[in-house]
Amino acid sequence: MWLSFNILSRMVDLSGLDPDEVALRLTMSTAETEGVERMNAHLDTIIAVKLLDVRPHPNADKLTLCDVDTGSEKLRVVCGAPNHKKGDIVALATVGTQFGVEFTVKKTKIRGEDSSGMLCSEKEMGLSDDHSGIMILPVDTKLGATMSGLFPSWRDTRIEIDNKSITHRPDLWSHSGFAREIASLYGRAYTSPVDMSIPKSFPAGASFDVRIDSPDGAPRYCGLSVKNIKIAESPEWLKAAVSAVGMRPINNIVDITNYVMVEIGQPMHAFDRAKLRGDTIIVRMAAKDENLTTLDGEEHRLSTEDVVIADRDGAVALAGVMGGGNSEIDDATTEIVLEAANFNPVNIRKSAARYALRTEAAIRFEKSLAPGLCEAAIIRSFDLIRQIIPGAEASSRIVDAYPVIAKPVRVSTSMDFIRKKLGHPVDDKRIAEILSSLDFELKGDAGALDIGVPGYRATRDISIPDDIVEEVGRIYGYDNIPPKAPMVPCAPPPANEKRAMERRVKQILSRNHNLIEVSNYSFVGEDLLNRLKMNGDRELRLRNPLSQEQDRLRRSLVPNLIKNIELNQRYNDAFRIYELGRVYLKEKRTDTALAVENTRVTGAVYRKKADSPLFYEARAIAADLLGQIGVSGVRLLPAEKNLPPYAHPGRSLEILIGKDRAGLVFELHPAAREAFDIRGPAALFDLDLDAVIAAKKTGRAFTELPRFPEVPFELSVLADRFTYAADIMETIRKSSRELVRTADVVSVYEGDPVPAGKKSVSIRVVFAAADRTLGPDEIEKAQKKVIGDLDAKGFKLR
Amino acid sequence: MEQKLEAIRAAATQAISSAPSIDELESIRVKVLGRKGELTAILRTLGELSPEERSRVGQKSNQIKAELEAVLESRKADLLDSRINETLKEEWLDVTLASAGASRAFEPGRLHPLSQIQYEIENIFTSMGFTVLDGPEVETDYYNFEALNIPAHHPARDMQDTFWTEDGNLLRTHTSAIQVRGMERLKPPFRVIGPGRVFRYEATDASHENTFYQVEGMMVDRDISVADLIYFMKVLLKEIFGREVAIRLRPGYFPFVEPGFELDIHCLICDGKGCSVCKQSGWVELLPCGLVHPNVLRYGKIDPDKWSGFAFGLGMNRLIMMRYGINDIRHFQSGDIRFLRQF
């Protein structure tokens, strides 16, 4: 929103104030300002000149050579306009004039002829949209006079306000609101632009009546008819004022209603009295399927949640949003009905959204405007009409339908409460001063303040003591409050076990196993799931996705991690990555209960060329992770069934905690590698962190170092190629539990002379006892038993 | 006899000086000085000589023996030296490489910069008695909006474009959703922070993301004031940036706090002088904060007449971007390790 200094200065004296400083003060105490613009600064260096001679340009048909007299010197200018002649007084942008940042007038040659300046059209100067030719000034204009002197209304300064910072302050959607703030901040007086004595001159009767059928939707409606209207262009100051706040001048009545809206914040409308059918203005909810064509020419089928203004025959305006075409004023209009009403913010907000018509009016109404503004707006509009259209006069009293008068808001608090909340000893006098300057009425004493809230702050903005604290604090200046450490008991905070575990897991993976942590979106899309052949349509969908690639919530971290591999392999021959994050699980997608959020940790090892299967690296990482955390009851078992489609069926291992699958270690299925053009193997682990957190943990305990000799025993057995080494070792361990301390596979060999389909597995067994040195007989017996037991299982010694 | 001795000396000296290895040296020593060596053999025949001759030849042979032993030792030392020099030469490494035959260094693991900043902030706050809290990322309208004093159709909902899920819930738009959940779980007084992932329905570009990270902070106790809030914010920023940072507090509207503030810090790029990053203002908006609105306390079943509190929300992505001069917020969720390995 734009704040015009010209408009503000009619309500508060701005003399001596630097606009940048005002903007900063407002930012620090009221609302965020986004910049200060000196409007039409170019008018300072555009001057009135007389055309001494106009003749054709020798090298261009459409250009003329003009000799001009600035009053102090004579210049030559090339001009392309069609409408000027010798003797005219015109506007010359002198050399150096800056039009915004993009264009500066320079001394130049145009088609071989010198030109020292530019003759301007009204549009070029920002005075109107007229670009039919250069501006011809009255013949008696003094030569050398600047345009800013001739058109002072157009030379304004404006501050841009961040709209988001005033959503809670309906009063700040107007210049009067900011004028009051500036008055308070600088200790100056605020003058209301509204002369409340004017209605005394209004007639007592009215040719129309107002009936509110839905007071919930429209608490108040004020109307005033004005006759002897002549629709015309607005005077310069009004056109300049509405232009300064970013609106286009239309005609005197529309400009006045717009001006009053930006001046005091009340949106208004003007109907052509002659076009209203019947004599009653009805404010009601729209009927089902009722139609209305708004001023922008769009036809709308209305909803029963819309508030409409209607006459005898139907809707004439979508209340608070936009007027209807059927009652629009036009050049023939002679009598109007001015409307200033108050509408329910929720209805307006919904209507504006429903028809995508977030008009200036709707934006204001949805902030909860004060009903008290209606009458003032009518009076102010009439005042301006009277000034601008001589002969215009009120043809009715103010017809005011206000069935339930808004109750004044009062807040009870105390000086001490305010000081306690601020944490700073602002004295009583200063507090009272600040509140009074903001139009609050103070009663009672310091211990029991009874504060009357001005109507324009009372709709939603201020209702509780804490709101009063803010008023005092912001005007006092938060920067004037020194920090203070609170006096509170000192105790270690309760731990968050889950967060601690997440952190520990990340430390183990990043620091011990050198994985890089990635963070992926919570979203997946159909295409990604299809490429991985895992689209069971079970993902919770978004109602308003941003794209098809991100239209549902992930049930697994794997798909996005595979995409990470796809991306990173382009720039890296080898890497290890992982993500720790949540997946969102729902049995029934539309069930209103929240999705179960399962925290998982999923990692990948990738190498373009791997000498040995990467599976073992992923397995080592997962196994060590569980080991370091001390999860008890972990079993790692070959997984052949219930595998996700992206897992290699011959290279998958499931992680069981107790009886439940808590994770999977696997190499990427060749088909998945193919689908993502991943060159080289990748091995992943995917672990349910919630299961890890819930699992029982084993503590650490010291084990005595071996005190008696260990006796190694190496042997090789022949086994079927698909035999799991774990089975062989299990047989060995079981063969003499007390004596086998360790049994490790040291190598596996396939190929000549081992027969095809077989492999040779070399194992190193260590025999030992905790309490004695093993004797030769004992050792031999144990060795024989190992060989015998293996043999019985079909593993022949080589 | 003496001529014989001289011949042995000459031959041995010659052999020693040209011996190519320590092994060769040893065999020369055995051949000349060994028990069956040439010199030893001469010494053995001394008995056959006259006493005068014996003494002269004996002296001479001992002298030659000592001489040869010294030459042997010296030659041995030389050979050892050259052998070590040989090894040194052989063992030369191109130390400009990072590993054998490759210049790419061993790559250590990394924590995502968001994790790093999160843990930094957690450490600062837990050291001041704050508990770390969690909440769901798919949230109900109640916790994300209603209980934060943002009823349906409140204009403040416009400030946070929301992703809605088909089950009628939403992706939390701010970690403030943790506030009322925290209050339901904890009895005052308490101090909590809640770091986490939040979502906005917003097209992405260099400065906008649909997924980012915030940390929520909240303290509820007796008589919490604006001055307390400023204190904690100053401590936080000093710890994060490693020095005192100029801040300013200005009014900001958030329905769940009253009064509410925007906290700005001096632009770190230009140190407050004004630059393109801070739009010439010298200040950068960093975090919204305020005193907890009494309605929010009530939603959390806490009596606002007895307790009060402050709350703040800090965007972690922005903090990291400022710290490292990152110019595109989309890097965080890109999964590109060329980005991630820089931190």
Short mmCIF file of N, CA, C and O in Angstrom, two decimals, chain A residues 614-716:
data_model
loop_
_atom_site.label_atom_id
_atom_site.label_comp_id
_atom_site.label_asym_id
_atom_site.label_seq_id
_atom_site.Cartn_x
_atom_site.Cartn_y
_atom_site.Cartn_z
N LEU A 614 29.56 -54.29 -3.28
CA LEU A 614 29.31 -53.19 -2.35
C LEU A 614 28.35 -53.60 -1.25
O LEU A 614 28.28 -52.96 -0.20
N PHE A 615 27.63 -54.68 -1.53
CA PHE A 615 26.68 -55.16 -0.51
C PHE A 615 27.35 -55.24 0.85
O PHE A 615 26.80 -54.83 1.87
N TYR A 616 28.59 -55.79 0.85
CA TYR A 616 29.26 -56.01 2.13
C TYR A 616 29.57 -54.70 2.86
O TYR A 616 29.60 -54.65 4.08
N GLU A 617 29.79 -53.62 2.08
CA GLU A 617 30.04 -52.33 2.73
C GLU A 617 28.77 -51.81 3.42
O GLU A 617 28.81 -51.33 4.54
N ALA A 618 27.67 -51.91 2.68
CA ALA A 618 26.40 -51.45 3.26
C ALA A 618 26.05 -52.29 4.49
O ALA A 618 25.59 -51.77 5.51
N ARG A 619 26.30 -53.59 4.39
CA ARG A 619 26.02 -54.48 5.50
C ARG A 619 26.87 -54.12 6.71
O ARG A 619 26.38 -54.05 7.84
N ALA A 620 28.14 -53.83 6.46
CA ALA A 620 29.04 -53.50 7.56
C ALA A 620 28.58 -52.23 8.27
O ALA A 620 28.61 -52.13 9.50
N ILE A 621 28.13 -51.26 7.47
CA ILE A 621 27.69 -49.99 8.07
C ILE A 621 26.47 -50.23 8.95
O ILE A 621 26.42 -49.81 10.10
N ALA A 622 25.50 -50.96 8.39
CA ALA A 622 24.25 -51.19 9.13
C ALA A 622 24.54 -52.00 10.39
O ALA A 622 24.02 -51.70 11.48
N ALA A 623 25.37 -53.04 10.24
CA ALA A 623 25.64 -53.90 11.39
C ALA A 623 26.39 -53.13 12.47
O ALA A 623 26.08 -53.24 13.66
N ASP A 624 27.35 -52.32 12.07
CA ASP A 624 28.10 -51.55 13.07
C ASP A 624 27.20 -50.53 13.75
O ASP A 624 27.32 -50.30 14.96
N LEU A 625 26.31 -49.91 12.96
CA LEU A 625 25.39 -48.92 13.54
C LEU A 625 24.58 -49.56 14.66
O LEU A 625 24.51 -49.03 15.78
N LEU A 626 24.00 -50.73 14.36
CA LEU A 626 23.19 -51.41 15.38
C LEU A 626 24.06 -51.84 16.55
O LEU A 626 23.64 -51.79 17.70
N GLY A 627 25.28 -52.25 16.23
CA GLY A 627 26.20 -52.68 17.27
C GLY A 627 26.57 -51.54 18.20
O GLY A 627 26.54 -51.68 19.42
N GLN A 628 26.91 -50.40 17.62
CA GLN A 628 27.31 -49.26 18.45
C GLN A 628 26.16 -48.78 19.34
O GLN A 628 26.38 -48.36 20.46
N ILE A 629 24.96 -48.84 18.77
CA ILE A 629 23.80 -48.41 19.56
C ILE A 629 23.48 -49.45 20.63
O ILE A 629 22.91 -49.15 21.66
N GLY A 630 23.91 -50.68 20.37
CA GLY A 630 23.71 -51.75 21.35
C GLY A 630 22.31 -52.33 21.33
O GLY A 630 21.75 -52.68 22.38
N VAL A 631 21.73 -52.38 20.12
CA VAL A 631 20.39 -52.96 20.02
C VAL A 631 20.49 -54.45 20.30
O VAL A 631 21.33 -55.15 19.72
N SER A 632 19.67 -54.95 21.19
CA SER A 632 19.76 -56.38 21.48
C SER A 632 18.72 -57.14 20.67
O SER A 632 17.70 -56.58 20.25
N GLY A 633 19.04 -58.41 20.42
CA GLY A 633 18.12 -59.25 19.66
C GLY A 633 18.14 -58.98 18.18
O GLY A 633 17.17 -59.23 17.46
N VAL A 634 19.27 -58.44 17.68
CA VAL A 634 19.37 -58.19 16.24
C VAL A 634 19.81 -59.46 15.52
O VAL A 634 20.73 -60.14 15.95
N ARG A 635 19.13 -59.80 14.46
CA ARG A 635 19.58 -60.91 13.62
C ARG A 635 19.62 -60.43 12.18
O ARG A 635 18.73 -59.69 11.74
N LEU A 636 20.66 -60.84 11.48
CA LEU A 636 20.78 -60.49 10.07
C LEU A 636 20.58 -61.77 9.27
O LEU A 636 21.40 -62.69 9.37
N LEU A 637 19.52 -61.85 8.53
CA LEU A 637 19.20 -63.09 7.83
C LEU A 637 19.03 -62.83 6.33
O LEU A 637 18.52 -61.78 5.94
N PRO A 638 19.41 -63.82 5.51
CA PRO A 638 19.18 -63.67 4.07
C PRO A 638 17.70 -63.41 3.83
O PRO A 638 16.84 -64.04 4.44
N ALA A 639 17.42 -62.44 2.96
CA ALA A 639 16.02 -62.13 2.66
C ALA A 639 15.75 -62.49 1.21
O ALA A 639 16.42 -61.99 0.31
N GLU A 640 14.83 -63.40 1.01
CA GLU A 640 14.51 -63.79 -0.35
C GLU A 640 13.05 -63.49 -0.67
O GLU A 640 12.69 -63.31 -1.81
N LYS A 641 12.25 -63.41 0.39
CA LYS A 641 10.82 -63.15 0.18
C LYS A 641 10.46 -61.75 0.67
O LYS A 641 11.18 -61.16 1.46
N ASN A 642 9.30 -61.26 0.19
CA ASN A 642 8.80 -59.95 0.60
C ASN A 642 9.82 -58.83 0.39
O ASN A 642 10.00 -57.98 1.24
N LEU A 643 10.46 -58.90 -0.73
CA LEU A 643 11.44 -57.87 -1.02
C LEU A 643 10.80 -56.76 -1.85
O LEU A 643 9.96 -57.04 -2.70
N PRO A 644 11.19 -55.51 -1.59
CA PRO A 644 10.72 -54.44 -2.47
C PRO A 644 11.32 -54.64 -3.87
O PRO A 644 12.39 -55.23 -4.00
N PRO A 645 10.64 -54.17 -4.89
CA PRO A 645 11.07 -54.46 -6.27
C PRO A 645 12.43 -53.87 -6.63
O PRO A 645 13.02 -54.30 -7.61
N TYR A 646 12.90 -52.90 -5.85
CA TYR A 646 14.19 -52.31 -6.19
C TYR A 646 15.36 -53.08 -5.56
O TYR A 646 16.51 -52.71 -5.72
N ALA A 647 15.07 -54.13 -4.76
CA ALA A 647 16.15 -54.87 -4.08
C ALA A 647 16.57 -56.07 -4.91
O ALA A 647 15.75 -56.79 -5.48
N HIS A 648 17.87 -56.30 -5.00
CA HIS A 648 18.44 -57.45 -5.71
C HIS A 648 18.09 -58.71 -4.92
O HIS A 648 18.51 -58.85 -3.77
N PRO A 649 17.34 -59.65 -5.52
CA PRO A 649 16.88 -60.79 -4.73
C PRO A 649 18.01 -61.70 -4.27
O PRO A 649 17.87 -62.41 -3.28
N GLY A 650 19.14 -61.69 -4.95
CA GLY A 650 20.26 -62.53 -4.52
C GLY A 650 21.23 -61.80 -3.62
O GLY A 650 22.25 -62.35 -3.21
N ARG A 651 20.93 -60.52 -3.35
CA ARG A 651 21.85 -59.74 -2.52
C ARG A 651 21.07 -58.90 -1.53
O ARG A 651 21.18 -57.67 -1.50
N SER A 652 20.23 -59.58 -0.78
CA SER A 652 19.41 -58.86 0.19
C SER A 652 19.48 -59.56 1.55
O SER A 652 19.48 -60.79 1.61
N LEU A 653 19.51 -58.74 2.56
CA LEU A 653 19.63 -59.25 3.92
C LEU A 653 18.63 -58.50 4.77
O LEU A 653 18.53 -57.27 4.67
N GLU A 654 17.87 -59.25 5.57
CA GLU A 654 16.95 -58.49 6.40
C GLU A 654 17.47 -58.36 7.81
O GLU A 654 18.18 -59.22 8.32
N ILE A 655 17.15 -57.20 8.40
CA ILE A 655 17.56 -56.94 9.77
C ILE A 655 16.35 -57.16 10.65
O ILE A 655 15.34 -56.48 10.51
N LEU A 656 16.46 -58.14 11.51
CA LEU A 656 15.36 -58.41 12.42
C LEU A 656 15.74 -57.91 13.81
O LEU A 656 16.87 -58.07 14.25
N ILE A 657 14.78 -57.23 14.43
CA ILE A 657 14.93 -56.94 15.86
C ILE A 657 13.83 -57.74 16.52
O ILE A 657 12.66 -57.48 16.30
N GLY A 658 14.24 -58.75 17.31
CA GLY A 658 13.25 -59.71 17.81
C GLY A 658 12.69 -60.45 16.61
O GLY A 658 13.43 -60.99 15.80
N LYS A 659 11.37 -60.42 16.47
CA LYS A 659 10.76 -61.16 15.37
C LYS A 659 10.47 -60.27 14.16
O LYS A 659 10.12 -60.76 13.10
N ASP A 660 10.58 -58.96 14.36
CA ASP A 660 10.10 -58.05 13.31
C ASP A 660 11.21 -57.54 12.41
O ASP A 660 12.30 -57.24 12.87
N ARG A 661 10.85 -57.40 11.16
CA ARG A 661 11.80 -56.82 10.21
C ARG A 661 11.93 -55.33 10.51
O ARG A 661 10.96 -54.59 10.46
N ALA A 662 13.15 -54.91 10.81
CA ALA A 662 13.37 -53.50 11.13
C ALA A 662 14.18 -52.84 10.04
O ALA A 662 14.45 -51.64 10.09
N GLY A 663 14.58 -53.63 9.06
CA GLY A 663 15.36 -53.00 8.00
C GLY A 663 15.83 -54.01 6.99
O GLY A 663 15.58 -55.22 7.11
N LEU A 664 16.50 -53.46 6.00
CA LEU A 664 16.93 -54.28 4.88
C LEU A 664 18.27 -53.73 4.39
O LEU A 664 18.48 -52.53 4.37
N VAL A 665 19.17 -54.68 4.05
CA VAL A 665 20.39 -54.28 3.37
C VAL A 665 20.34 -54.96 2.01
O VAL A 665 20.02 -56.15 1.93
N PHE A 666 20.62 -54.22 0.96
CA PHE A 666 20.47 -54.83 -0.36
C PHE A 666 21.28 -54.08 -1.39
O PHE A 666 21.60 -52.90 -1.21
N GLU A 667 21.57 -54.80 -2.46
CA GLU A 667 22.10 -54.08 -3.62
C GLU A 667 20.93 -53.69 -4.50
O GLU A 667 19.89 -54.35 -4.50
N LEU A 668 21.16 -52.64 -5.26
CA LEU A 668 20.10 -52.15 -6.13
C LEU A 668 19.84 -53.18 -7.23
O LEU A 668 20.77 -53.71 -7.83
N HIS A 669 18.58 -53.47 -7.44
CA HIS A 669 18.16 -54.41 -8.48
C HIS A 669 18.67 -53.91 -9.84
O HIS A 669 18.58 -52.72 -10.13
N PRO A 670 19.20 -54.82 -10.67
CA PRO A 670 19.71 -54.36 -11.98
C PRO A 670 18.66 -53.61 -12.79
O PRO A 670 18.99 -52.66 -13.51
N ALA A 671 17.40 -53.98 -12.61
CA ALA A 671 16.34 -53.29 -13.36
C ALA A 671 16.19 -51.85 -12.88
O ALA A 671 15.94 -50.94 -13.67
N ALA A 672 16.36 -51.65 -11.57
CA ALA A 672 16.28 -50.28 -11.04
C ALA A 672 17.47 -49.45 -11.51
O ALA A 672 17.34 -48.28 -11.84
N ARG A 673 18.65 -50.12 -11.56
CA ARG A 673 19.83 -49.40 -12.07
C ARG A 673 19.59 -48.96 -13.50
O ARG A 673 19.90 -47.84 -13.89
N GLU A 674 19.01 -49.88 -14.25
CA GLU A 674 18.69 -49.63 -15.66
C GLU A 674 17.74 -48.44 -15.77
O GLU A 674 17.94 -47.52 -16.54
N ALA A 675 16.68 -48.48 -14.94
CA ALA A 675 15.62 -47.48 -15.03
C ALA A 675 16.14 -46.07 -14.73
O ALA A 675 15.59 -45.08 -15.20
N PHE A 676 17.19 -45.98 -13.93
CA PHE A 676 17.71 -44.66 -13.58
C PHE A 676 19.07 -44.41 -14.22
O PHE A 676 19.75 -43.46 -13.86
N ASP A 677 19.45 -45.32 -15.13
CA ASP A 677 20.71 -45.14 -15.83
C ASP A 677 21.87 -45.00 -14.85
O ASP A 677 22.74 -44.14 -15.00
N ILE A 678 21.84 -45.83 -13.82
CA ILE A 678 22.92 -45.81 -12.84
C ILE A 678 24.00 -46.77 -13.30
O ILE A 678 23.76 -47.97 -13.44
N ARG A 679 25.18 -46.25 -13.57
CA ARG A 679 26.27 -47.09 -14.07
C ARG A 679 27.12 -47.54 -12.89
O ARG A 679 27.75 -46.71 -12.24
N GLY A 680 27.10 -48.83 -12.65
CA GLY A 680 27.86 -49.35 -11.53
C GLY A 680 26.93 -49.74 -10.41
O GLY A 680 25.76 -49.34 -10.39
N PRO A 681 27.45 -50.51 -9.49
CA PRO A 681 26.61 -51.04 -8.43
C PRO A 681 26.34 -50.03 -7.33
O PRO A 681 27.11 -49.08 -7.14
N ALA A 682 25.25 -50.22 -6.64
CA ALA A 682 24.93 -49.42 -5.46
C ALA A 682 24.32 -50.35 -4.43
O ALA A 682 23.52 -51.22 -4.78
N ALA A 683 24.73 -50.19 -3.20
CA ALA A 683 24.16 -50.99 -2.13
C ALA A 683 23.54 -50.07 -1.11
O ALA A 683 24.08 -48.99 -0.83
N LEU A 684 22.39 -50.47 -0.60
CA LEU A 684 21.65 -49.61 0.32
C LEU A 684 21.33 -50.32 1.62
O LEU A 684 21.27 -51.55 1.66
N PHE A 685 21.10 -49.53 2.63
CA PHE A 685 20.46 -50.06 3.83
C PHE A 685 19.31 -49.15 4.17
O PHE A 685 19.36 -47.95 3.90
N ASP A 686 18.27 -49.72 4.70
CA ASP A 686 17.06 -48.96 4.99
C ASP A 686 16.56 -49.45 6.34
O ASP A 686 16.16 -50.60 6.47
N LEU A 687 16.61 -48.56 7.33
CA LEU A 687 16.40 -49.00 8.70
C LEU A 687 15.31 -48.19 9.38
O LEU A 687 15.25 -46.97 9.22
N ASP A 688 14.47 -48.88 10.12
CA ASP A 688 13.39 -48.23 10.86
C ASP A 688 13.95 -47.72 12.19
O ASP A 688 14.21 -48.51 13.10
N LEU A 689 14.13 -46.40 12.27
CA LEU A 689 14.78 -45.85 13.46
C LEU A 689 13.86 -45.92 14.68
O LEU A 689 14.34 -46.05 15.81
N ASP A 690 12.56 -45.83 14.45
CA ASP A 690 11.64 -45.94 15.59
C ASP A 690 11.76 -47.32 16.23
O ASP A 690 11.69 -47.44 17.46
N ALA A 691 11.94 -48.37 15.39
CA ALA A 691 12.10 -49.72 15.93
C ALA A 691 13.42 -49.81 16.71
O ALA A 691 13.48 -50.47 17.76
N VAL A 692 14.43 -49.13 16.19
CA VAL A 692 15.73 -49.15 16.89
C VAL A 692 15.60 -48.47 18.25
O VAL A 692 16.11 -48.94 19.26
N ILE A 693 14.86 -47.35 18.27
CA ILE A 693 14.69 -46.62 19.53
C ILE A 693 13.89 -47.45 20.52
O ILE A 693 14.21 -47.52 21.70
N ALA A 694 12.87 -48.13 20.01
CA ALA A 694 12.00 -48.91 20.90
C ALA A 694 12.68 -50.18 21.40
O ALA A 694 12.32 -50.72 22.45
N ALA A 695 13.69 -50.66 20.67
CA ALA A 695 14.31 -51.95 21.02
C ALA A 695 15.07 -51.87 22.33
O ALA A 695 15.51 -50.81 22.75
N LYS A 696 15.18 -53.04 22.97
CA LYS A 696 15.99 -53.11 24.19
C LYS A 696 17.45 -52.92 23.82
O LYS A 696 17.90 -53.35 22.77
N LYS A 697 18.19 -52.28 24.70
CA LYS A 697 19.61 -52.06 24.44
C LYS A 697 20.43 -52.87 25.45
O LYS A 697 20.03 -53.02 26.61
N THR A 698 21.56 -53.37 24.96
CA THR A 698 22.45 -54.07 25.88
C THR A 698 23.50 -53.09 26.36
O THR A 698 24.03 -52.29 25.59
N GLY A 699 23.80 -53.20 27.63
CA GLY A 699 24.84 -52.34 28.17
C GLY A 699 26.21 -52.93 27.84
O GLY A 699 26.31 -54.03 27.28
N ARG A 700 27.25 -52.20 28.15
CA ARG A 700 28.58 -52.74 27.92
C ARG A 700 29.11 -53.33 29.22
O ARG A 700 28.88 -52.80 30.29
N ALA A 701 29.84 -54.48 29.10
CA ALA A 701 30.47 -55.07 30.28
C ALA A 701 31.84 -55.58 29.87
O ALA A 701 32.05 -56.06 28.76
N PHE A 702 32.75 -55.51 30.78
CA PHE A 702 34.13 -55.90 30.52
C PHE A 702 34.27 -57.42 30.41
O PHE A 702 33.65 -58.17 31.17
N THR A 703 35.04 -57.91 29.47
CA THR A 703 35.35 -59.34 29.36
C THR A 703 36.84 -59.51 29.65
O THR A 703 37.67 -58.79 29.08
N GLU A 704 37.13 -60.48 30.52
CA GLU A 704 38.52 -60.80 30.88
C GLU A 704 39.32 -61.11 29.61
O GLU A 704 38.84 -61.77 28.70
N LEU A 705 40.56 -60.61 29.52
CA LEU A 705 41.39 -60.95 28.36
C LEU A 705 41.77 -62.43 28.47
O LEU A 705 41.85 -62.98 29.56
N PRO A 706 42.00 -63.11 27.33
CA PRO A 706 42.29 -64.56 27.39
C PRO A 706 43.56 -64.81 28.21
O PRO A 706 44.59 -64.16 28.00
N ARG A 707 43.49 -65.76 29.16
CA ARG A 707 44.65 -66.05 30.02
C ARG A 707 45.32 -67.37 29.63
O ARG A 707 46.43 -67.66 30.01
N PHE A 708 44.61 -68.21 28.87
CA PHE A 708 45.16 -69.51 28.48
C PHE A 708 45.30 -69.55 26.96
O PHE A 708 44.57 -68.84 26.26
N PRO A 709 46.23 -70.33 26.46
CA PRO A 709 46.54 -70.28 25.03
C PRO A 709 45.34 -70.58 24.15
O PRO A 709 44.47 -71.37 24.52
N GLU A 710 45.31 -69.93 22.99
CA GLU A 710 44.28 -70.18 21.99
C GLU A 710 44.90 -71.07 20.93
O GLU A 710 46.05 -70.87 20.53
N VAL A 711 44.14 -72.05 20.46
CA VAL A 711 44.69 -72.99 19.50
C VAL A 711 43.97 -72.83 18.17
O VAL A 711 42.78 -73.12 18.07
N PRO A 712 44.68 -72.31 17.18
CA PRO A 712 44.02 -72.13 15.89
C PRO A 712 43.94 -73.45 15.11
O PRO A 712 44.76 -74.35 15.30
N PHE A 713 42.94 -73.51 14.24
CA PHE A 713 42.73 -74.72 13.45
C PHE A 713 42.13 -74.26 12.13
O PHE A 713 41.05 -73.65 12.12
N GLU A 714 42.86 -74.50 11.03
CA GLU A 714 42.34 -74.04 9.74
C GLU A 714 41.89 -75.20 8.90
O GLU A 714 42.54 -76.25 8.88
N LEU A 715 40.79 -75.05 8.25
CA LEU A 715 40.29 -76.12 7.39
C LEU A 715 39.51 -75.53 6.23
O LEU A 715 39.05 -74.39 6.31
N SER A 716 39.42 -76.29 5.15
CA SER A 716 38.63 -75.86 4.00
C SER A 716 37.60 -76.94 3.71
O SER A 716 37.91 -78.13 3.77
#
